[in-house]
């Protein structure tokens, strides 16, 4: 049996990508059923797309170096952006291109400083509305011929030093309670363990928090009546079954469990989780906080952007 393997590449769109973006937009919207009124996407040009990219940004997807996906980010206010012309070339649909672009676009919009994103969905496309709702978007208001959907973006925090990363960990610890799951990912050496050291200090753990690379997991007891810290390094693990072998369930109820490199491996351990993605940006770090699940619905993570503010508020422990 022959299996075709596509090589998907995502990048932040530049004005040099305008022609490829227009090719995708025209192909994708041109393949849709006729609409009344018709979509204005077909009238996009390289110049108009480049103007949107300059004003806001976008995500450009290629498959085997061929134009495959487009998503434009346009500013509405200093904190609110809109996703426009979200499209996948018909040749590459149903290969996960759209989902990958949407995740990347949310992170990039947060990095640009936006806190929330909205988009317009046509009423004729119920499946498309369901697609966005499945990804955390909810109805904001009705609009002519459709609906406006919106979602809060990840919280983006720029961290200039290792000491600041530890302070961020201490601030986060004030929000945590027993049973919380934290999934830490990002660039190699970006500061995941440094952040965890701050969390341990904030929880009142007196022993040294170091990378558990060779023992896979360590339990650090709190001496302050707070939750214990379970620190896991999943870098060398390749499947959820190997996570099961660590028997994390036994300690999770009374601990905050931080799993480095846990993306795609530990999500089934808890209904809710806090995803922390740390990226290198020159001499500083960019930390993206993504709350997932009902546990985090009422928690004000945005207050963490102000290092001089009081500890952010969350549910009572």
XYZ file of C-alpha atoms in Angstrom:
317
model
C 0.000 0.000 0.000
C 1.359 3.415 -0.976
C 1.026 6.174 1.610
C 1.589 9.804 0.660
C 3.404 11.766 3.334
C 2.997 15.533 3.219
C 5.614 17.863 4.674
C 3.686 20.709 6.281
C 5.526 23.925 7.105
C 4.031 26.903 8.966
C 5.539 30.373 9.056
C 4.612 33.872 10.100
C 3.372 35.497 6.908
C 5.426 38.239 5.299
C 4.589 40.559 2.413
C 6.754 38.298 0.248
C 4.184 35.524 0.816
C 1.295 37.628 -0.518
C 1.115 35.903 -3.896
C 1.018 32.446 -2.292
C -1.585 33.561 0.228
C -3.795 34.935 -2.562
C -3.430 31.697 -4.505
C -4.739 29.729 -1.520
C -7.558 32.185 -0.778
C -8.804 32.203 -4.364
C -8.621 28.421 -4.708
C -10.343 27.727 -1.359
C -13.131 30.299 -1.578
C -13.630 29.628 -5.288
C -14.365 25.972 -4.508
C -17.169 26.831 -2.067
C -20.836 26.729 -3.117
C -22.265 30.025 -4.429
C -23.316 32.403 -1.676
C -25.768 35.288 -1.539
C -24.229 37.772 -1.123
C -20.970 36.336 -2.509
C -17.818 36.369 -0.439
C -15.456 39.250 -1.054
C -12.469 36.896 -0.704
C -12.242 36.372 -4.460
C -11.490 40.078 -4.883
C -8.352 39.865 -2.715
C -5.120 40.809 -4.487
C -1.473 40.523 -3.555
C -1.568 44.221 -2.675
C -4.601 43.941 -0.381
C -3.252 40.846 1.366
C 0.157 42.473 1.828
C -1.571 45.494 3.381
C -3.337 43.260 5.921
C -0.085 41.491 6.752
C 1.650 44.836 7.314
C -1.153 46.109 9.560
C -1.503 42.921 11.581
C 0.009 39.640 10.495
C -0.836 36.179 9.340
C 0.118 32.526 9.093
C 1.239 30.948 5.818
C 1.227 27.175 5.343
C 3.016 25.248 2.635
C 3.026 21.544 1.842
C 6.109 20.317 0.033
C 6.856 24.010 -0.666
C 3.479 24.529 -2.375
C 0.974 27.147 -1.091
C -1.427 25.236 1.159
C -2.990 27.484 3.797
C -3.684 31.114 4.611
C -4.860 32.940 7.716
C -4.759 36.715 8.060
C -4.742 38.607 11.362
C -6.204 42.115 11.264
C -6.286 44.503 14.252
C -9.655 45.844 15.400
C -8.361 47.583 18.544
C -5.075 47.466 20.423
C -6.252 44.309 22.221
C -8.750 42.769 19.784
C -7.847 41.102 16.484
C -9.883 39.305 13.857
C -8.986 36.209 11.850
C -9.753 36.644 8.162
C -9.564 34.541 4.978
C -8.939 31.319 6.892
C -8.515 28.902 4.013
C -6.847 25.702 2.879
C -6.116 24.935 -0.749
C -8.524 22.186 -1.930
C -5.532 20.050 -2.868
C -4.448 19.864 0.778
C -7.703 19.809 2.714
C -8.323 17.173 5.406
C -4.641 16.927 6.277
C -4.731 19.013 9.472
C -3.504 22.199 7.807
C -6.336 24.378 9.144
C -6.025 23.134 12.727
C -2.275 23.690 12.732
C -2.712 27.233 11.385
C -5.370 28.115 13.951
C -3.154 27.084 16.876
C -0.176 28.963 15.433
C -2.293 32.047 14.718
C -3.597 32.230 18.283
C -0.072 32.068 19.680
C 1.223 34.643 17.199
C -1.668 37.025 17.842
C -0.944 36.781 21.567
C 2.724 37.494 20.879
C 1.684 40.601 18.936
C -0.051 41.852 22.082
C -3.667 40.998 21.369
C -5.710 39.478 24.188
C -8.753 38.334 22.246
C -9.685 37.299 18.703
C -12.958 37.295 16.780
C -13.988 35.999 13.374
C -17.031 35.959 11.120
C -18.676 32.683 10.080
C -21.410 32.419 7.450
C -24.722 31.020 8.614
C -24.797 28.639 5.630
C -21.830 26.712 7.005
C -23.054 25.049 10.199
C -20.165 22.581 10.091
C -17.692 25.458 9.982
C -19.325 27.138 12.986
C -19.116 23.819 14.848
C -15.434 23.560 13.862
C -14.659 26.866 15.566
C -16.782 26.073 18.607
C -14.898 22.798 19.027
C -11.725 24.897 19.257
C -13.028 27.061 22.075
C -14.714 29.855 20.142
C -18.167 30.928 21.281
C -20.859 33.164 19.812
C -20.332 36.832 20.582
C -23.123 38.401 18.555
C -25.184 37.980 15.430
C -24.000 39.608 12.204
C -25.578 40.030 8.770
C -25.619 36.603 7.070
C -23.764 34.936 9.926
C -22.326 35.127 13.410
C -19.292 36.611 15.147
C -17.355 34.049 17.180
C -14.697 34.957 19.721
C -12.121 33.544 22.078
C -9.589 34.763 24.624
C -6.028 34.328 23.414
C -3.181 32.766 25.386
C -1.660 35.102 27.948
C 1.691 36.321 26.617
C 4.407 37.391 29.082
C 7.909 38.564 28.168
C 10.483 37.416 30.722
C 13.892 39.133 30.542
C 15.978 37.112 33.028
C 16.210 33.785 34.838
C 15.374 35.568 38.098
C 12.228 36.951 36.488
C 11.328 33.452 35.301
C 11.575 32.166 38.874
C 9.422 35.067 40.088
C 6.819 34.167 37.487
C 6.845 30.615 38.826
C 6.287 31.914 42.353
C 3.363 34.035 41.162
C 1.852 31.051 39.377
C 2.170 28.953 42.524
C -0.294 31.287 44.248
C -2.934 30.115 41.780
C -2.281 26.400 42.107
C -4.132 23.902 44.260
C -3.795 20.134 44.740
C -4.694 18.182 41.609
C -3.530 20.820 39.119
C -1.709 19.638 36.001
C 0.831 21.881 34.267
C 2.228 20.939 30.848
C 5.442 22.834 30.101
C 6.861 22.868 26.591
C 9.021 25.074 24.409
C 12.542 25.517 23.177
C 15.379 23.446 24.602
C 16.974 25.339 27.467
C 14.324 28.056 27.405
C 13.662 27.922 31.146
C 11.104 25.227 31.926
C 13.071 23.949 34.920
C 13.799 27.509 36.082
C 10.071 28.248 36.052
C 9.420 25.028 37.975
C 11.982 26.054 40.583
C 9.956 29.194 41.169
C 6.777 27.151 41.470
C 8.463 24.890 44.017
C 9.676 27.866 46.030
C 6.207 29.387 46.004
C 4.667 26.112 47.184
C 7.127 25.964 50.093
C 9.252 23.070 48.868
C 12.555 23.161 50.756
C 14.596 20.652 48.738
C 16.307 21.654 45.515
C 14.249 21.447 42.326
C 16.471 20.214 39.507
C 15.744 18.606 36.165
C 14.450 15.045 36.709
C 15.843 13.913 33.335
C 17.476 10.713 34.553
C 14.903 9.654 37.144
C 11.945 10.945 35.058
C 9.997 12.237 38.059
C 10.616 13.645 41.531
C 8.275 14.507 44.404
C 9.087 17.668 46.366
C 7.212 17.955 49.668
C 5.781 21.270 50.765
C 6.826 22.492 54.187
C 4.202 25.237 54.165
C 0.990 23.235 54.173
C 0.592 23.753 50.427
C 0.372 21.173 47.674
C 3.426 19.035 47.009
C 5.227 19.419 43.679
C 5.600 16.479 41.300
C 8.182 17.347 38.649
C 8.299 15.136 35.558
C 10.581 15.186 32.511
C 8.894 13.398 29.605
C 11.571 14.246 27.029
C 12.582 10.618 26.516
C 9.043 9.251 26.619
C 7.184 8.534 23.402
C 3.686 7.410 24.370
C 0.974 7.880 27.003
C 1.551 4.258 28.008
C 5.020 5.189 29.270
C 3.464 8.011 31.283
C 1.121 5.446 32.858
C 4.174 3.498 34.041
C 5.162 6.473 36.208
C 1.937 6.046 38.229
C 1.377 9.796 38.476
C -2.278 9.312 39.405
C -1.251 8.171 42.878
C 0.255 11.553 43.777
C -1.756 13.979 41.639
C -4.646 14.461 44.077
C -2.379 16.095 46.682
C 0.170 17.700 44.383
C 0.762 20.180 41.591
C 2.140 18.082 38.748
C 4.480 19.852 36.315
C 5.392 17.811 33.230
C 8.154 19.138 31.008
C 7.886 17.994 27.366
C 4.461 16.548 28.168
C 2.545 17.889 25.172
C 0.616 15.076 23.483
C 1.368 12.647 26.317
C -0.360 13.700 29.540
C -3.546 15.503 28.529
C -5.674 12.525 29.594
C -4.444 12.749 33.187
C -6.857 15.562 34.089
C -9.938 17.289 32.719
C -8.245 20.671 33.066
C -4.646 21.771 32.677
C -2.460 24.836 32.307
C -0.254 24.696 29.224
C 2.923 26.777 29.457
C 4.958 27.287 26.300
C 8.336 29.022 26.693
C 10.035 30.397 23.589
C 13.399 32.040 23.093
C 13.251 35.590 21.761
C 16.817 36.883 21.599
C 18.054 37.477 25.128
C 14.599 37.187 26.686
C 11.891 34.560 26.867
C 8.277 34.663 25.750
C 5.925 32.663 27.990
C 2.507 31.699 26.631
C -0.087 30.523 29.158
C -3.009 28.510 27.770
C -5.691 27.574 30.310
C -7.634 24.472 29.300
C -10.801 23.230 30.986
C -13.283 24.460 33.593
C -10.715 24.629 36.409
C -9.287 27.814 34.890
C -12.453 29.603 33.743
C -12.487 32.132 36.592
C -8.730 32.592 36.983
C -7.176 35.926 36.029
C -3.921 34.918 34.353
C -3.636 38.272 32.575
C -2.665 39.947 35.878
C 0.640 38.074 35.664
C 1.722 40.448 32.889
C 2.339 43.155 35.506
C 5.305 42.039 37.638
C 4.560 44.752 40.219
C 0.887 43.858 40.661
C -0.509 41.852 43.530
C -0.872 38.123 43.036
C -3.631 37.354 40.499
C -6.881 36.027 41.797
C -8.160 32.523 41.316
C -10.577 30.062 42.879
C -10.157 29.435 46.585
C -7.881 26.521 47.349
